[in-house]
XYZ file of C-alpha atoms in Angstrom:
531
model
C 0.039 -0.376 -0.222
C 1.000 3.435 -0.887
C 2.593 5.377 1.471
C -0.445 8.322 1.520
C -3.245 5.627 1.247
C -2.186 4.333 4.260
C -4.413 6.892 6.412
C -7.422 7.026 4.949
C -7.339 2.936 5.439
C -6.663 3.003 8.750
C -9.318 5.732 8.877
C -11.919 2.889 7.958
C -10.495 0.035 9.520
C -11.032 2.064 13.039
C -14.838 3.511 12.013
C -15.700 0.025 10.800
C -14.366 -1.524 14.286
C -16.034 1.238 16.550
C -19.508 0.726 14.425
C -18.951 -2.858 15.257
C -18.468 -2.598 18.600
C -16.540 -5.586 20.847
C -15.789 -7.180 17.071
C -12.152 -5.894 16.544
C -10.017 -7.641 14.374
C -6.923 -9.332 15.381
C -7.479 -9.143 18.638
C -10.118 -12.115 18.877
C -11.524 -11.136 21.637
C -15.283 -10.692 20.480
C -18.201 -12.913 22.309
C -18.760 -16.252 20.405
C -22.202 -15.543 19.824
C -23.908 -12.578 17.088
C -26.584 -12.486 19.939
C -24.293 -10.830 22.327
C -23.287 -8.324 19.781
C -25.878 -5.534 18.526
C -27.528 -5.070 15.802
C -25.628 -3.869 12.405
C -25.856 -3.726 9.275
C -24.642 -5.025 5.860
C -22.858 -1.557 5.387
C -21.390 -1.782 8.306
C -19.960 -5.592 7.611
C -19.447 -5.171 4.014
C -17.102 -1.489 5.722
C -15.117 -4.409 8.517
C -14.695 -6.515 5.701
C -13.056 -4.234 3.332
C -10.837 -3.106 6.340
C -9.598 -6.700 6.799
C -9.171 -6.639 2.956
C -6.746 -4.123 2.973
C -5.142 -5.562 6.111
C -5.139 -9.130 5.110
C -6.051 -10.368 7.659
C -7.785 -14.538 6.311
C -9.284 -14.726 9.641
C -11.038 -12.166 10.794
C -12.636 -11.573 7.439
C -14.259 -15.286 8.127
C -15.560 -14.502 11.262
C -16.959 -11.515 10.107
C -17.957 -13.960 7.299
C -20.354 -16.094 10.229
C -21.070 -13.699 12.164
C -23.385 -12.070 9.466
C -24.657 -15.725 8.496
C -25.125 -15.585 12.776
C -27.160 -12.113 13.282
C -30.666 -12.057 14.660
C -31.965 -10.438 11.278
C -29.685 -12.275 8.896
C -31.812 -11.089 5.706
C -30.747 -8.167 6.213
C -27.310 -8.226 6.849
C -26.668 -11.445 4.637
C -22.866 -11.557 2.914
C -23.609 -10.571 -0.631
C -20.893 -10.378 -3.217
C -19.211 -7.744 -2.369
C -18.825 -9.502 1.334
C -17.793 -12.642 -0.448
C -15.440 -10.875 -2.272
C -13.760 -8.805 0.448
C -13.236 -11.696 2.094
C -11.627 -13.440 -0.804
C -8.895 -10.061 -1.361
C -8.393 -10.576 2.215
C -7.462 -14.116 2.178
C -5.644 -13.346 -0.578
C -3.458 -11.128 0.747
C -2.866 -13.607 3.307
C -1.192 -16.176 1.526
C -4.236 -18.500 1.991
C -5.407 -18.128 -2.733
C -6.698 -21.695 -2.492
C -8.602 -20.598 0.364
C -9.912 -17.577 -1.577
C -11.320 -19.662 -4.964
C -13.077 -22.124 -1.605
C -14.878 -19.442 -0.572
C -16.464 -18.668 -4.426
C -17.688 -22.023 -3.999
C -19.476 -21.724 -0.227
C -20.835 -17.990 -1.776
C -22.311 -20.820 -5.076
C -22.974 -22.739 -2.151
C -25.700 -20.158 0.089
C -27.156 -19.244 -3.515
C -25.563 -16.412 -3.522
C -24.235 -14.445 -7.540
C -21.218 -13.916 -8.268
C -20.636 -9.949 -9.870
C -17.899 -8.914 -11.659
C -15.616 -7.799 -9.426
C -15.540 -11.223 -8.035
C -15.328 -13.137 -10.625
C -12.188 -10.622 -11.558
C -10.913 -11.653 -8.559
C -10.998 -15.680 -9.108
C -9.565 -14.723 -12.711
C -6.681 -12.952 -10.653
C -6.248 -15.555 -8.117
C -6.236 -18.316 -10.605
C -3.320 -16.652 -13.102
C -1.390 -15.025 -10.895
C -0.872 -17.018 -7.089
C -2.123 -20.267 -7.856
C -0.407 -20.915 -11.161
C -3.980 -22.124 -13.054
C -4.046 -20.436 -16.179
C -7.279 -22.978 -17.577
C -9.065 -22.917 -14.484
C -8.305 -18.729 -15.177
C -9.709 -19.519 -19.052
C -12.413 -21.914 -17.478
C -13.420 -18.080 -15.549
C -13.346 -15.992 -18.702
C -16.021 -18.312 -20.125
C -17.537 -18.168 -17.613
C -18.706 -14.619 -17.519
C -18.831 -14.082 -21.459
C -21.793 -16.791 -20.942
C -23.798 -14.900 -17.756
C -23.208 -10.985 -20.164
C -20.052 -10.038 -17.320
C -17.619 -8.864 -20.798
C -14.350 -9.952 -18.726
C -12.350 -6.528 -18.549
C -8.389 -5.842 -20.666
C -7.117 -6.726 -17.134
C -8.316 -10.338 -16.603
C -7.830 -10.899 -20.487
C -3.832 -9.182 -18.749
C -3.592 -11.340 -16.403
C -4.352 -14.999 -18.832
C -1.624 -13.636 -21.144
C 0.820 -13.472 -18.546
C -0.505 -16.943 -16.040
C 0.000 -18.714 -19.449
C 3.530 -17.790 -20.179
C 4.854 -18.641 -16.596
C 2.614 -21.776 -17.296
C 5.465 -21.815 -20.622
C 1.938 -21.994 -22.666
C 3.583 -19.383 -25.396
C 0.276 -20.450 -27.725
C -2.294 -19.936 -25.786
C -1.066 -16.282 -24.666
C -0.811 -14.622 -28.483
C -4.454 -16.995 -28.615
C -5.512 -14.741 -25.646
C -3.690 -11.760 -26.620
C -5.359 -11.845 -30.778
C -8.294 -11.996 -29.307
C -8.393 -8.853 -27.145
C -7.257 -7.917 -30.394
C -10.878 -8.837 -31.679
C -12.530 -7.074 -29.136
C -11.091 -3.800 -29.721
C -9.036 -4.254 -26.233
C -5.679 -0.979 -26.258
C -2.824 -4.012 -26.132
C -0.899 -2.480 -23.433
C 3.015 -2.718 -22.590
C 1.809 -4.966 -19.315
C -0.180 -7.983 -22.353
C 3.511 -7.296 -24.530
C 5.744 -8.069 -21.450
C 5.053 -11.189 -20.289
C 4.602 -13.071 -23.802
C 8.252 -11.275 -24.577
C 9.956 -13.131 -21.608
C 8.544 -15.873 -23.047
C 10.376 -15.391 -26.119
C 13.303 -13.620 -24.631
C 13.647 -16.953 -22.248
C 13.478 -19.480 -24.782
C 16.471 -17.485 -27.296
C 13.439 -17.064 -29.787
C 15.258 -13.540 -30.190
C 13.940 -13.259 -33.674
C 9.957 -14.245 -32.570
C 11.274 -11.462 -29.924
C 12.263 -8.865 -32.673
C 9.267 -9.349 -34.657
C 6.313 -8.776 -31.786
C 8.523 -5.382 -30.819
C 7.464 -4.303 -34.018
C 4.408 -4.989 -33.563
C 3.774 -3.477 -30.834
C 4.985 0.273 -32.278
C 2.553 -0.765 -35.453
C -0.520 -1.571 -33.305
C 0.828 2.351 -31.508
C 1.798 0.824 -28.231
C 5.227 2.473 -28.116
C 8.398 -0.336 -26.134
C 8.915 1.293 -22.781
C 12.252 1.345 -20.209
C 10.906 -2.218 -18.802
C 10.296 -3.728 -22.414
C 13.963 -3.325 -22.897
C 15.459 -3.815 -20.421
C 13.711 -7.745 -20.941
C 15.091 -7.514 -24.581
C 18.569 -6.776 -22.738
C 18.164 -9.345 -20.912
C 17.653 -12.121 -23.947
C 19.479 -10.253 -26.166
C 22.730 -10.647 -22.983
C 20.965 -14.313 -22.631
C 21.629 -15.032 -25.902
C 25.850 -13.584 -25.913
C 24.048 -11.176 -28.451
C 26.456 -7.780 -27.318
C 27.105 -6.686 -30.029
C 22.677 -6.569 -30.299
C 22.720 -5.319 -26.860
C 25.808 -1.681 -27.698
C 23.143 -1.051 -30.850
C 19.846 -0.831 -29.351
C 20.990 1.212 -26.210
C 22.804 3.012 -28.985
C 19.652 3.137 -30.178
C 17.691 3.850 -27.868
C 17.325 7.702 -28.178
C 16.209 7.102 -32.244
C 13.345 4.455 -30.715
C 12.280 6.900 -27.771
C 13.660 4.977 -24.919
C 16.686 5.936 -21.601
C 18.711 3.473 -20.443
C 18.321 3.110 -17.294
C 20.040 1.361 -14.164
C 18.769 -1.525 -15.252
C 19.457 -2.089 -18.456
C 22.875 -1.264 -17.578
C 23.185 -3.507 -14.810
C 21.264 -6.265 -17.164
C 24.460 -5.251 -19.362
C 26.891 -5.454 -17.088
C 26.078 -9.117 -15.527
C 25.479 -11.019 -19.275
C 28.722 -9.586 -19.756
C 30.187 -11.021 -15.834
C 28.411 -14.475 -17.340
C 30.763 -14.618 -20.534
C 33.879 -13.987 -18.445
C 34.342 -10.207 -20.304
C 34.568 -8.786 -16.711
C 36.798 -6.200 -18.376
C 34.321 -5.358 -20.701
C 31.303 -4.678 -18.048
C 34.229 -2.352 -16.009
C 34.403 -0.802 -18.886
C 30.265 0.040 -19.161
C 30.797 0.180 -15.382
C 32.311 3.725 -16.533
C 30.177 4.273 -18.456
C 27.622 3.510 -16.607
C 29.138 5.999 -13.463
C 29.514 8.926 -16.271
C 25.588 9.021 -16.726
C 24.890 9.718 -13.482
C 23.367 5.715 -13.055
C 24.190 3.174 -9.841
C 24.119 -0.089 -10.154
C 21.478 -2.297 -9.178
C 22.719 -4.816 -5.840
C 21.990 -7.912 -8.136
C 24.276 -6.286 -10.458
C 26.888 -4.794 -8.351
C 27.187 -8.927 -6.485
C 26.943 -10.657 -9.861
C 30.576 -7.968 -10.891
C 32.024 -8.835 -7.182
C 31.284 -12.123 -8.007
C 33.100 -12.689 -11.013
C 35.317 -9.664 -10.864
C 36.567 -12.741 -7.465
C 36.954 -15.274 -10.035
C 38.949 -14.056 -13.492
C 40.995 -11.280 -11.549
C 42.903 -10.254 -8.939
C 40.890 -11.489 -5.361
C 42.613 -7.104 -4.502
C 40.652 -6.768 -7.148
C 38.065 -7.850 -5.484
C 37.934 -5.054 -2.350
C 39.304 -1.908 -4.681
C 35.680 -2.952 -6.353
C 33.360 -2.899 -3.034
C 35.166 -0.025 -2.194
C 35.549 1.896 -5.358
C 31.587 1.781 -5.244
C 30.846 2.227 -0.779
C 32.599 6.161 -2.650
C 30.692 6.374 -5.730
C 27.316 5.845 -3.096
C 26.020 2.507 -4.947
C 24.503 0.407 -2.309
C 26.256 -2.201 -0.902
C 24.613 -4.347 1.139
C 25.704 -7.653 3.271
C 24.922 -9.634 -0.250
C 27.222 -7.859 -1.217
C 30.102 -8.394 1.380
C 29.056 -12.111 1.854
C 30.285 -12.585 -1.659
C 33.406 -11.024 -1.672
C 34.114 -12.566 2.071
C 33.638 -15.880 0.600
C 36.045 -15.690 -2.509
C 38.672 -14.843 0.241
C 37.727 -16.956 2.139
C 38.277 -20.034 -0.427
C 41.558 -18.253 -1.782
C 42.782 -19.190 2.018
C 42.850 -15.700 2.459
C 41.868 -15.440 6.004
C 43.127 -12.360 6.771
C 40.790 -10.312 4.192
C 37.766 -12.309 5.353
C 38.110 -11.074 8.581
C 38.594 -7.623 7.125
C 35.910 -7.020 5.318
C 33.774 -8.282 8.627
C 35.127 -6.055 10.795
C 34.716 -3.304 7.880
C 30.930 -4.743 7.523
C 30.455 -3.762 11.417
C 31.574 -0.454 11.453
C 28.978 0.149 8.884
C 25.201 0.582 9.202
C 24.935 -2.889 7.764
C 23.578 -6.027 9.853
C 25.555 -9.154 9.081
C 22.936 -12.332 8.664
C 23.891 -15.839 9.595
C 25.882 -16.518 6.241
C 28.266 -13.743 7.079
C 28.950 -15.395 10.409
C 29.454 -18.945 8.213
C 31.379 -18.153 5.570
C 33.950 -16.664 8.470
C 33.986 -19.103 10.233
C 34.152 -21.044 7.570
C 36.505 -19.448 5.844
C 39.460 -19.675 9.142
C 38.663 -23.114 9.818
C 39.583 -24.315 6.084
C 42.990 -21.610 6.106
C 43.744 -23.829 9.661
C 43.034 -20.457 12.492
C 41.274 -22.557 14.742
C 41.313 -20.889 17.823
C 40.499 -17.749 15.847
C 36.941 -19.719 14.452
C 36.360 -20.753 18.113
C 37.265 -17.953 20.016
C 34.746 -15.361 17.075
C 32.360 -18.547 17.962
C 32.543 -17.672 22.234
C 32.157 -14.088 20.808
C 29.049 -12.036 22.754
C 26.979 -10.893 19.442
C 28.421 -13.731 16.996
C 24.715 -15.853 15.907
C 25.870 -19.724 15.489
C 22.923 -21.172 13.367
C 22.435 -25.170 12.676
C 25.466 -24.424 9.454
C 28.162 -23.280 11.733
C 27.243 -26.228 13.702
C 27.634 -28.544 10.764
C 30.529 -26.500 9.410
C 32.667 -26.487 12.399
C 31.798 -30.531 12.904
C 33.163 -30.939 9.105
C 36.248 -29.038 9.598
C 37.496 -29.826 13.183
C 36.707 -33.706 12.833
C 38.805 -32.800 9.017
C 41.743 -31.943 11.192
C 41.538 -34.291 13.376
C 40.560 -32.088 16.302
C 37.195 -33.693 16.748
C 38.001 -33.188 21.579
C 38.641 -29.980 20.809
C 35.250 -28.939 19.721
C 33.578 -29.411 23.584
C 32.785 -25.748 23.386
C 29.658 -26.575 20.716
C 28.971 -29.484 22.233
C 28.349 -27.394 25.549
C 25.635 -25.060 23.116
C 24.211 -27.910 22.055
C 23.714 -29.039 25.322
C 22.347 -25.811 26.700
C 19.693 -25.946 23.813
C 21.050 -23.077 21.775
C 22.036 -24.575 19.013
C 19.296 -27.490 17.048
C 21.371 -29.934 15.347
C 19.326 -31.264 12.598
C 19.801 -34.187 10.120
C 23.407 -32.538 8.909
C 24.355 -32.651 12.104
C 23.641 -35.889 13.048
C 24.626 -37.580 9.473
C 28.004 -34.807 9.438
C 29.093 -36.458 12.535
C 28.999 -40.284 11.728
C 30.531 -40.120 9.143
C 33.625 -38.429 11.175
C 32.750 -40.418 13.867
C 33.221 -43.785 11.812
C 36.215 -41.852 10.092
C 38.088 -41.924 13.514
C 37.625 -45.789 13.689
C 34.905 -44.989 15.996
C 31.954 -47.063 14.814
C 30.395 -48.327 18.111
C 29.708 -44.248 18.510
C 28.271 -43.356 15.721
C 25.969 -46.282 16.394
C 25.077 -45.202 19.842
C 24.701 -41.499 18.528
C 22.675 -42.739 15.696
C 20.257 -44.996 17.907
C 19.676 -41.602 20.678
C 18.418 -39.450 18.349
C 14.861 -37.682 19.938
C 13.255 -37.821 16.305
C 13.775 -42.930 16.310
C 15.825 -43.036 13.572
C 15.633 -40.380 11.400
C 16.722 -41.821 7.513
C 19.731 -39.498 6.514
C 22.090 -40.607 9.386
C 20.435 -43.976 9.275
C 21.796 -44.455 5.135
C 25.055 -43.038 6.665
C 25.881 -45.069 9.620
C 24.030 -48.246 7.178
C 26.790 -46.864 4.090
C 30.163 -47.203 6.976
C 29.444 -50.714 8.084
C 28.831 -52.618 5.233
C 31.759 -50.704 4.130
C 33.562 -52.005 6.799
C 32.751 -55.623 6.211
C 30.496 -55.008 9.919
C 27.413 -56.684 8.173
C 26.152 -58.555 11.103
C 26.046 -55.911 13.001
C 23.775 -53.468 10.178
C 21.233 -56.348 10.199
C 20.917 -55.204 14.006
C 20.376 -52.429 13.170
C 18.163 -52.812 10.818
C 16.172 -54.814 13.525
C 15.776 -52.277 16.314
C 14.606 -49.695 13.239
C 12.032 -52.924 12.825
C 10.670 -53.917 15.596
C 10.339 -49.496 16.845
C 7.125 -49.993 13.670
C 10.173 -47.699 11.278
C 10.738 -47.723 7.788
C 13.938 -48.180 6.355
C 13.722 -45.209 4.214
C 15.000 -45.770 0.694
C 18.057 -44.307 1.173
C 19.318 -46.995 3.367
C 18.631 -49.317 0.775
C 20.561 -47.395 -1.580
C 23.494 -47.016 0.578
C 23.669 -50.461 1.184
C 23.559 -51.199 -2.579
C 26.804 -48.415 -2.863
C 28.627 -50.118 0.008
C 28.681 -53.115 -1.954
C 29.215 -51.487 -5.220
C 31.786 -49.110 -4.468
C 33.249 -49.703 -8.063
C 29.698 -49.685 -10.204
C 26.908 -51.326 -10.611
C 28.231 -54.389 -12.574
C 31.349 -54.521 -9.432
C 29.817 -56.008 -6.765
C 32.006 -57.698 -3.828
C 29.686 -60.161 -3.546
C 26.418 -60.677 -4.706
C 24.515 -62.918 -2.723
C 25.340 -61.454 0.682
C 24.415 -57.997 -1.002
C 21.386 -59.901 -1.852
C 20.281 -61.720 1.725
C 20.620 -58.075 3.287
C 18.798 -56.402 0.712
C 16.065 -59.281 1.590
C 16.281 -59.315 4.903
C 15.350 -55.626 4.487
C 12.714 -56.882 2.744
C 10.956 -58.622 5.523
C 11.421 -61.322 2.776
C 14.522 -63.189 3.871
């Protein structure tokens, strides 16, 4: 909602709430019986439903509908098509499009005839939220049969839905229908079709579509040209991109930050980083700011293709130019420095980040810990982990376990396990699977088996599959069979991943090179309960 529209919406909501007395949305403190509420008019209820639709309060809207049906004067306050449309809009905005579509059926079941707004909303829900273009098409035909001609917006929704479902011929058919009806064809209608052509690499059809737009009097705007530029970059036709930008003045559009960011990102993806930097200079000279996505892609490829120091220079230069730099930008640079074992650069970037009004996220901390561990700076990693304000999550835990065990420093992980025991970090199946792998690699098979048997979730499939692989691979098949018996005795079915790892352990050199086919078949029979 635009900021200017908020005061009016808030005032409407407050007025509706005052009118309906004790029924206040989102507080759930209203009476459960309609008889205890004062008499209200249909207009009162519909105003409240409109406010709830703007607020995206689906549950509140459903409660209002129930109150309307339970009203002391149901004939006067029975929900209308407008009531249902507002409730559907509230559910859709609340991220419950399937419930919104079901409410349309409920409206029909209660004998309420849908109006044009209700039909259009249902079509929009099918098109844009549920991704069901055929259902949206049936709604459009239904409207026409009832004498409610669909609007150009309805047709535009249908075009978008068909394009998103990769059903371009159907989208073009809808476009032809719009032409036949004399509806205005706007850039909003053409954009998803152009996007479909460009995504499939059919730039000839994209050129033809833009030409037809001009012939029909629909002037391609910068959004259309940005889609086109993205398609050309994807096809690697950078000469055509240059030509489109050079001819922009004649064609009546002005390249913006998105145009150049798309071009720069395309050049980077094709390994032409130096050309990307030249376009960046042109962009800066025109007073345009690289988008965050474009900056991150440029930095990502600069760090890969050029000297690592260049990546840091790009970051610093972009900040000097006033480009928007976010946590993803720093994460990108830190990740590359970490992979190059330049842990001092990782640490410097992290400290620089802390000095700026950019909050590090969990991924930032994990990159830092991973980079330090890969560089062998385990003491520093432990120190940072224990610092006040360091936010560790399950991924951090898994990184530490993997790196410390890989370096033979598993005895130093007490600091981590104390946090797990204190419930500060909740281990997941990856944590347990990593522990199983590490314990088995270090020859502590019995500890790994004991760990799996005492996981709270009750023999989760992934850790069991990992343990099975190590038991069979090390020749301890009887122990694996006892594990299967314990699992089956508890009523837990053996997951397909367990079967796959048994086969993998027996056939380490490939499916045609099994170490003992007879024993493998015997184990599989036992697992299936037929041996």
